[in-house]
Amino acid sequence: MMNYRMDGKKMFAVFNYLFLIVLGLICVAPLLNTLAISLSSASAVAMGDVLFFPSNFSLDAYAFIATRSEFLTALNVSVVRVIVGSILQMLVTFISAYPLSRENRDFSMRTVYVWFFMFTILFSGGIVPLYMQVKTLGMLDSMMALVLPTSLAVFNIVLMINFFRILPRELDESFRIDGAGHWTLLWRLYFPLSLPAFATILLLAMVGHWNSWFDGMLFMNQTENYPIATYLRSIIVSFDFSNVRSEDAALLASISPRTTKSAQIILATLPILCVYPFLQRYFVTGLVLGSVKG
């Protein structure tokens, strides 16, 4: 009986590994195909010779992108957005989660505010009121339109509240006995102990800001203010070679819209792929710890 159970566990483990490997390959395949297209010549792509490996290796698409100021400008807008938006969202999350994680005897209105925040998850005003609010505040075509409306992420606040509430209350009481105030408790006690949750929320904020394209299309009237995701969406829907400079026209013979789009997608994806592995080890830990206690 014991051998039968061990064989069943081994079979399940083998099947589980094979299933995850196949699933991983399915997820990676589109990225490999896009990378191969970006590194191939236009003729090879047009003939359908490119699958997962480049054909007639060429860097002309990347050379062409380097000459396009629109891509570099959009990339710069996204980098600034990720930095400013992530910092702002983390500050708002910590400052909001700390009082909402206290006991009712410390903050009598805690339950009311928690339900107020939860209500916004279930119901929202919609796109039109949001656009009118951003326009009324004069934030159209500005960085504030991209970072301010998303600075209060209720889901992240809930994760941080639950994480704060599983921390030992004895540490809190010992700090308060020594005369520590709330700001000292937040930054000297709760912040160092919440690094896994902090990394989790930081990763969610960075990926969210980097991949967000709809708000850029909604709030930006000038294309030079587009973040990279909105810019990529615009070129994928309609890429126009008519505004190419005459000195770059020689590159047009060796590139195509597919190679150019693929190269820009790879370049736009590369920064977040470089950051993700360093925060991934905190992601599962922070997400689980933040969901243990309600």
Short mmCIF file of C-alpha atoms in Angstrom, two decimals:
data_model
loop_
_atom_site.label_atom_id
_atom_site.label_comp_id
_atom_site.label_asym_id
_atom_site.label_seq_id
_atom_site.Cartn_x
_atom_site.Cartn_y
_atom_site.Cartn_z
CA MET A 1 0.00 0.00 0.00
CA MET A 2 2.85 2.37 0.86
CA ASN A 3 4.56 1.72 -2.47
CA TYR A 4 1.29 2.35 -4.29
CA ARG A 5 0.92 5.72 -2.57
CA MET A 6 4.51 6.65 -3.33
CA ASP A 7 4.07 5.70 -6.99
CA GLY A 8 0.90 7.79 -7.14
CA LYS A 9 2.71 10.80 -5.70
CA LYS A 10 5.57 10.39 -8.17
CA MET A 11 3.16 10.09 -11.09
CA PHE A 12 1.31 13.20 -9.97
CA ALA A 13 4.60 15.10 -9.56
CA VAL A 14 5.76 14.07 -13.06
CA PHE A 15 2.41 15.01 -14.58
CA ASN A 16 2.40 18.30 -12.69
CA TYR A 17 5.91 19.22 -13.89
CA LEU A 18 5.09 18.28 -17.49
CA PHE A 19 1.86 20.27 -17.40
CA LEU A 20 3.63 23.35 -15.99
CA ILE A 21 6.44 23.03 -18.56
CA VAL A 22 3.94 22.85 -21.42
CA LEU A 23 1.97 25.78 -19.98
CA GLY A 24 5.17 27.80 -19.62
CA LEU A 25 6.17 27.08 -23.21
CA ILE A 26 2.73 28.19 -24.42
CA CYS A 27 3.17 31.47 -22.54
CA VAL A 28 6.73 32.03 -23.79
CA ALA A 29 6.07 31.04 -27.42
CA PRO A 30 4.44 34.36 -28.50
CA LEU A 31 7.32 36.32 -26.98
CA LEU A 32 9.90 34.15 -28.74
CA ASN A 33 8.03 34.55 -32.02
CA THR A 34 7.93 38.33 -31.61
CA LEU A 35 11.65 38.40 -30.80
CA ALA A 36 12.46 36.25 -33.84
CA ILE A 37 10.43 38.50 -36.13
CA SER A 38 12.16 41.60 -34.81
CA LEU A 39 15.57 40.05 -35.59
CA SER A 40 14.66 38.85 -39.09
CA SER A 41 14.68 40.54 -42.47
CA ALA A 42 11.47 41.85 -43.99
CA SER A 43 11.60 39.34 -46.86
CA ALA A 44 11.91 36.36 -44.51
CA VAL A 45 8.96 37.58 -42.44
CA ALA A 46 6.87 38.19 -45.57
CA MET A 47 7.52 34.63 -46.79
CA GLY A 48 6.53 33.15 -43.43
CA ASP A 49 9.95 31.63 -42.72
CA VAL A 50 10.12 32.93 -39.13
CA LEU A 51 8.72 30.97 -36.22
CA PHE A 52 10.87 30.85 -33.09
CA PHE A 53 14.29 31.54 -34.58
CA PRO A 54 15.40 34.52 -36.69
CA SER A 55 15.78 34.07 -40.45
CA ASN A 56 18.25 36.28 -42.31
CA PHE A 57 19.37 37.89 -39.06
CA SER A 58 18.99 41.65 -39.16
CA LEU A 59 19.05 44.52 -36.65
CA ASP A 60 17.62 47.03 -39.10
CA ALA A 61 14.30 47.24 -37.23
CA TYR A 62 16.09 48.26 -34.03
CA ALA A 63 18.25 50.72 -35.96
CA PHE A 64 15.10 52.25 -37.41
CA ILE A 65 13.51 52.54 -33.94
CA ALA A 66 16.60 54.32 -32.64
CA THR A 67 15.89 57.08 -35.19
CA ARG A 68 12.27 57.56 -34.12
CA SER A 69 11.96 60.19 -31.42
CA GLU A 70 8.32 59.19 -30.76
CA PHE A 71 9.33 55.82 -29.33
CA LEU A 72 12.10 57.28 -27.16
CA THR A 73 9.76 60.01 -25.89
CA ALA A 74 7.05 57.48 -25.01
CA LEU A 75 9.64 55.30 -23.28
CA ASN A 76 10.80 58.27 -21.21
CA VAL A 77 7.20 59.13 -20.27
CA SER A 78 6.62 55.57 -19.06
CA VAL A 79 9.82 55.48 -17.01
CA VAL A 80 8.87 58.73 -15.26
CA ARG A 81 5.34 57.45 -14.79
CA VAL A 82 6.49 54.19 -13.20
CA ILE A 83 8.84 55.97 -10.79
CA VAL A 84 6.46 58.76 -9.76
CA GLY A 85 3.31 56.61 -9.83
CA SER A 86 4.82 53.73 -7.84
CA ILE A 87 6.25 56.01 -5.14
CA LEU A 88 2.96 57.91 -4.83
CA GLN A 89 0.92 54.70 -4.71
CA MET A 90 3.17 53.16 -2.05
CA LEU A 91 2.94 56.26 0.14
CA VAL A 92 -0.85 56.39 -0.13
CA THR A 93 -1.11 52.64 0.51
CA PHE A 94 1.02 52.72 3.65
CA ILE A 95 -0.56 55.86 5.08
CA SER A 96 -4.06 54.49 4.43
CA ALA A 97 -3.44 50.91 5.57
CA TYR A 98 -1.84 51.77 8.90
CA PRO A 99 -4.85 53.45 10.60
CA LEU A 100 -7.26 50.95 9.03
CA SER A 101 -5.26 48.07 10.54
CA ARG A 102 -5.64 49.38 14.09
CA GLU A 103 -8.10 48.00 16.57
CA ASN A 104 -11.51 49.64 16.90
CA ARG A 105 -10.57 50.97 20.32
CA ASP A 106 -7.68 52.88 18.72
CA PHE A 107 -9.68 54.12 15.72
CA SER A 108 -13.42 54.13 16.29
CA MET A 109 -14.27 54.96 12.65
CA ARG A 110 -12.13 52.15 11.25
CA THR A 111 -15.05 49.93 10.16
CA VAL A 112 -16.80 52.82 8.43
CA TYR A 113 -13.72 53.71 6.38
CA VAL A 114 -13.03 50.07 5.52
CA TRP A 115 -16.56 49.65 4.15
CA PHE A 116 -16.19 52.96 2.31
CA PHE A 117 -13.07 51.68 0.56
CA MET A 118 -14.63 48.29 -0.18
CA PHE A 119 -17.66 49.99 -1.73
CA THR A 120 -15.40 51.52 -4.40
CA ILE A 121 -14.30 48.03 -5.48
CA LEU A 122 -17.90 46.98 -6.14
CA PHE A 123 -19.16 50.25 -7.64
CA SER A 124 -17.48 53.08 -9.54
CA GLY A 125 -18.61 56.24 -11.22
CA GLY A 126 -17.37 55.16 -14.64
CA ILE A 127 -15.17 56.70 -17.29
CA VAL A 128 -17.17 59.86 -18.01
CA PRO A 129 -17.10 61.25 -14.41
CA LEU A 130 -13.40 60.38 -14.18
CA TYR A 131 -12.63 62.23 -17.40
CA MET A 132 -14.69 65.25 -16.30
CA GLN A 133 -12.87 65.32 -12.97
CA VAL A 134 -9.44 65.14 -14.58
CA LYS A 135 -10.41 67.85 -17.08
CA THR A 136 -11.88 70.11 -14.38
CA LEU A 137 -8.67 69.85 -12.35
CA GLY A 138 -6.66 70.85 -15.43
CA MET A 139 -4.64 67.63 -15.54
CA LEU A 140 -5.18 66.71 -19.20
CA ASP A 141 -1.91 66.17 -21.09
CA SER A 142 0.05 66.03 -17.84
CA MET A 143 1.78 63.36 -15.78
CA MET A 144 -0.70 63.88 -12.94
CA ALA A 145 -3.49 62.50 -15.12
CA LEU A 146 -1.58 59.20 -15.32
CA VAL A 147 -0.48 58.80 -11.70
CA LEU A 148 -3.00 60.61 -9.50
CA PRO A 149 -6.24 58.69 -10.32
CA THR A 150 -4.48 55.37 -9.64
CA SER A 151 -2.63 56.46 -6.50
CA LEU A 152 -5.23 54.88 -4.22
CA ALA A 153 -5.41 51.18 -5.08
CA VAL A 154 -7.93 49.60 -2.72
CA PHE A 155 -6.79 46.05 -3.44
CA ASN A 156 -3.23 46.92 -2.39
CA ILE A 157 -4.54 48.65 0.72
CA VAL A 158 -6.49 45.52 1.69
CA LEU A 159 -3.36 43.39 1.26
CA MET A 160 -1.35 45.76 3.45
CA ILE A 161 -4.08 45.96 6.10
CA ASN A 162 -4.16 42.19 6.44
CA PHE A 163 -0.36 42.05 6.57
CA PHE A 164 -0.20 44.68 9.31
CA ARG A 165 -2.83 42.84 11.35
CA ILE A 166 -0.85 39.59 11.50
CA LEU A 167 2.20 41.32 12.96
CA PRO A 168 2.69 40.70 16.72
CA ARG A 169 0.92 43.35 18.76
CA GLU A 170 3.58 42.98 21.46
CA LEU A 171 6.06 44.81 19.23
CA ASP A 172 3.57 47.63 18.77
CA GLU A 173 2.96 47.89 22.52
CA SER A 174 6.68 47.85 23.34
CA PHE A 175 7.32 50.74 20.95
CA ARG A 176 4.42 52.71 22.41
CA ILE A 177 5.68 52.12 25.95
CA ASP A 178 8.97 53.69 24.87
CA GLY A 179 7.04 56.76 23.73
CA ALA A 180 6.90 56.12 19.98
CA GLY A 181 4.18 57.92 18.05
CA HIS A 182 2.23 56.68 15.06
CA TRP A 183 4.70 57.98 12.48
CA THR A 184 7.55 56.26 14.32
CA LEU A 185 5.55 53.03 14.52
CA LEU A 186 4.78 53.17 10.81
CA TRP A 187 8.30 53.83 9.49
CA ARG A 188 10.50 52.29 12.21
CA LEU A 189 8.45 49.16 12.97
CA TYR A 190 5.83 48.33 10.35
CA PHE A 191 7.79 49.31 7.27
CA PRO A 192 10.92 47.15 7.95
CA LEU A 193 8.74 44.16 8.84
CA SER A 194 6.55 44.50 5.77
CA LEU A 195 9.21 44.29 3.04
CA PRO A 196 7.66 41.14 1.44
CA ALA A 197 4.28 42.85 1.22
CA PHE A 198 5.99 46.06 0.13
CA ALA A 199 7.77 44.25 -2.73
CA THR A 200 4.51 42.59 -3.76
CA ILE A 201 2.61 45.86 -3.94
CA LEU A 202 5.53 47.61 -5.61
CA LEU A 203 5.60 44.94 -8.30
CA LEU A 204 1.85 45.26 -8.87
CA ALA A 205 2.15 49.05 -9.07
CA MET A 206 5.10 49.01 -11.48
CA VAL A 207 3.56 46.44 -13.82
CA GLY A 208 0.21 48.24 -13.70
CA HIS A 209 1.70 51.61 -14.62
CA TRP A 210 3.97 50.16 -17.31
CA ASN A 211 1.22 48.16 -19.04
CA SER A 212 -1.58 50.72 -18.73
CA TRP A 213 -2.55 52.16 -22.10
CA PHE A 214 -6.21 53.21 -21.86
CA ASP A 215 -5.69 56.20 -19.54
CA GLY A 216 -2.98 57.53 -21.86
CA MET A 217 -5.38 57.36 -24.79
CA LEU A 218 -8.14 58.92 -22.68
CA PHE A 219 -6.28 61.80 -21.01
CA MET A 220 -3.56 62.64 -23.54
CA ASN A 221 -4.44 64.75 -26.55
CA GLN A 222 -0.85 65.11 -27.76
CA THR A 223 0.95 62.01 -29.01
CA GLU A 224 4.22 63.17 -27.48
CA ASN A 225 2.63 62.67 -24.05
CA TYR A 226 1.72 59.03 -24.72
CA PRO A 227 3.22 56.40 -22.40
CA ILE A 228 4.85 53.44 -24.09
CA ALA A 229 1.81 51.14 -23.82
CA THR A 230 -0.46 53.69 -25.47
CA TYR A 231 2.14 54.37 -28.16
CA LEU A 232 2.49 50.65 -28.91
CA ARG A 233 -1.27 50.31 -29.13
CA SER A 234 -1.41 53.16 -31.63
CA ILE A 235 1.29 51.72 -33.90
CA ILE A 236 -0.13 48.20 -33.74
CA VAL A 237 -3.55 49.47 -34.80
CA SER A 238 -2.13 51.76 -37.48
CA PHE A 239 1.55 52.28 -38.25
CA ASP A 240 2.26 55.11 -40.68
CA PHE A 241 5.54 55.26 -42.60
CA SER A 242 4.60 58.50 -44.33
CA ASN A 243 6.27 60.65 -41.67
CA VAL A 244 9.63 58.88 -41.93
CA ARG A 245 12.53 61.25 -42.43
CA SER A 246 14.25 61.22 -45.82
CA GLU A 247 17.64 60.28 -44.33
CA ASP A 248 16.04 57.13 -42.83
CA ALA A 249 14.37 56.06 -46.05
CA ALA A 250 17.24 53.69 -46.88
CA LEU A 251 16.20 51.46 -43.98
CA LEU A 252 12.72 50.98 -45.40
CA ALA A 253 13.99 48.43 -47.91
CA SER A 254 15.07 46.02 -45.15
CA ILE A 255 12.22 46.45 -42.65
CA SER A 256 8.47 46.04 -42.60
CA PRO A 257 5.64 47.08 -40.29
CA ARG A 258 5.76 43.61 -38.65
CA THR A 259 9.47 43.73 -37.87
CA THR A 260 9.23 47.30 -36.61
CA LYS A 261 6.22 46.60 -34.39
CA SER A 262 7.86 43.46 -33.01
CA ALA A 263 11.09 45.30 -32.20
CA GLN A 264 9.24 48.04 -30.36
CA ILE A 265 7.22 45.48 -28.38
CA ILE A 266 10.42 43.70 -27.33
CA LEU A 267 12.10 46.95 -26.29
CA ALA A 268 9.02 48.01 -24.33
CA THR A 269 8.78 44.64 -22.57
CA LEU A 270 12.47 44.36 -21.72
CA PRO A 271 12.60 46.79 -18.73
CA ILE A 272 9.77 45.12 -16.82
CA LEU A 273 11.27 41.69 -17.57
CA CYS A 274 14.54 42.86 -16.02
CA VAL A 275 12.87 44.14 -12.85
CA TYR A 276 10.41 41.27 -12.32
CA PRO A 277 12.92 38.50 -11.35
CA PHE A 278 14.36 40.60 -8.51
CA LEU A 279 10.92 41.09 -6.92
CA GLN A 280 9.38 37.72 -7.83
CA ARG A 281 10.77 35.96 -4.74
CA TYR A 282 8.85 38.37 -2.53
CA PHE A 283 5.65 38.20 -4.57
CA VAL A 284 4.18 34.87 -3.39
CA THR A 285 5.28 35.42 0.22
CA GLY A 286 3.76 38.89 0.41
CA LEU A 287 0.55 37.88 -1.32
CA VAL A 288 -0.02 34.89 0.97
CA LEU A 289 0.91 36.72 4.17
CA GLY A 290 -1.41 39.54 3.23
CA SER A 291 -4.35 37.19 2.78
CA VAL A 292 -4.14 35.04 5.91
CA LYS A 293 -6.21 37.20 8.19
CA GLY A 294 -9.26 39.24 7.26
#
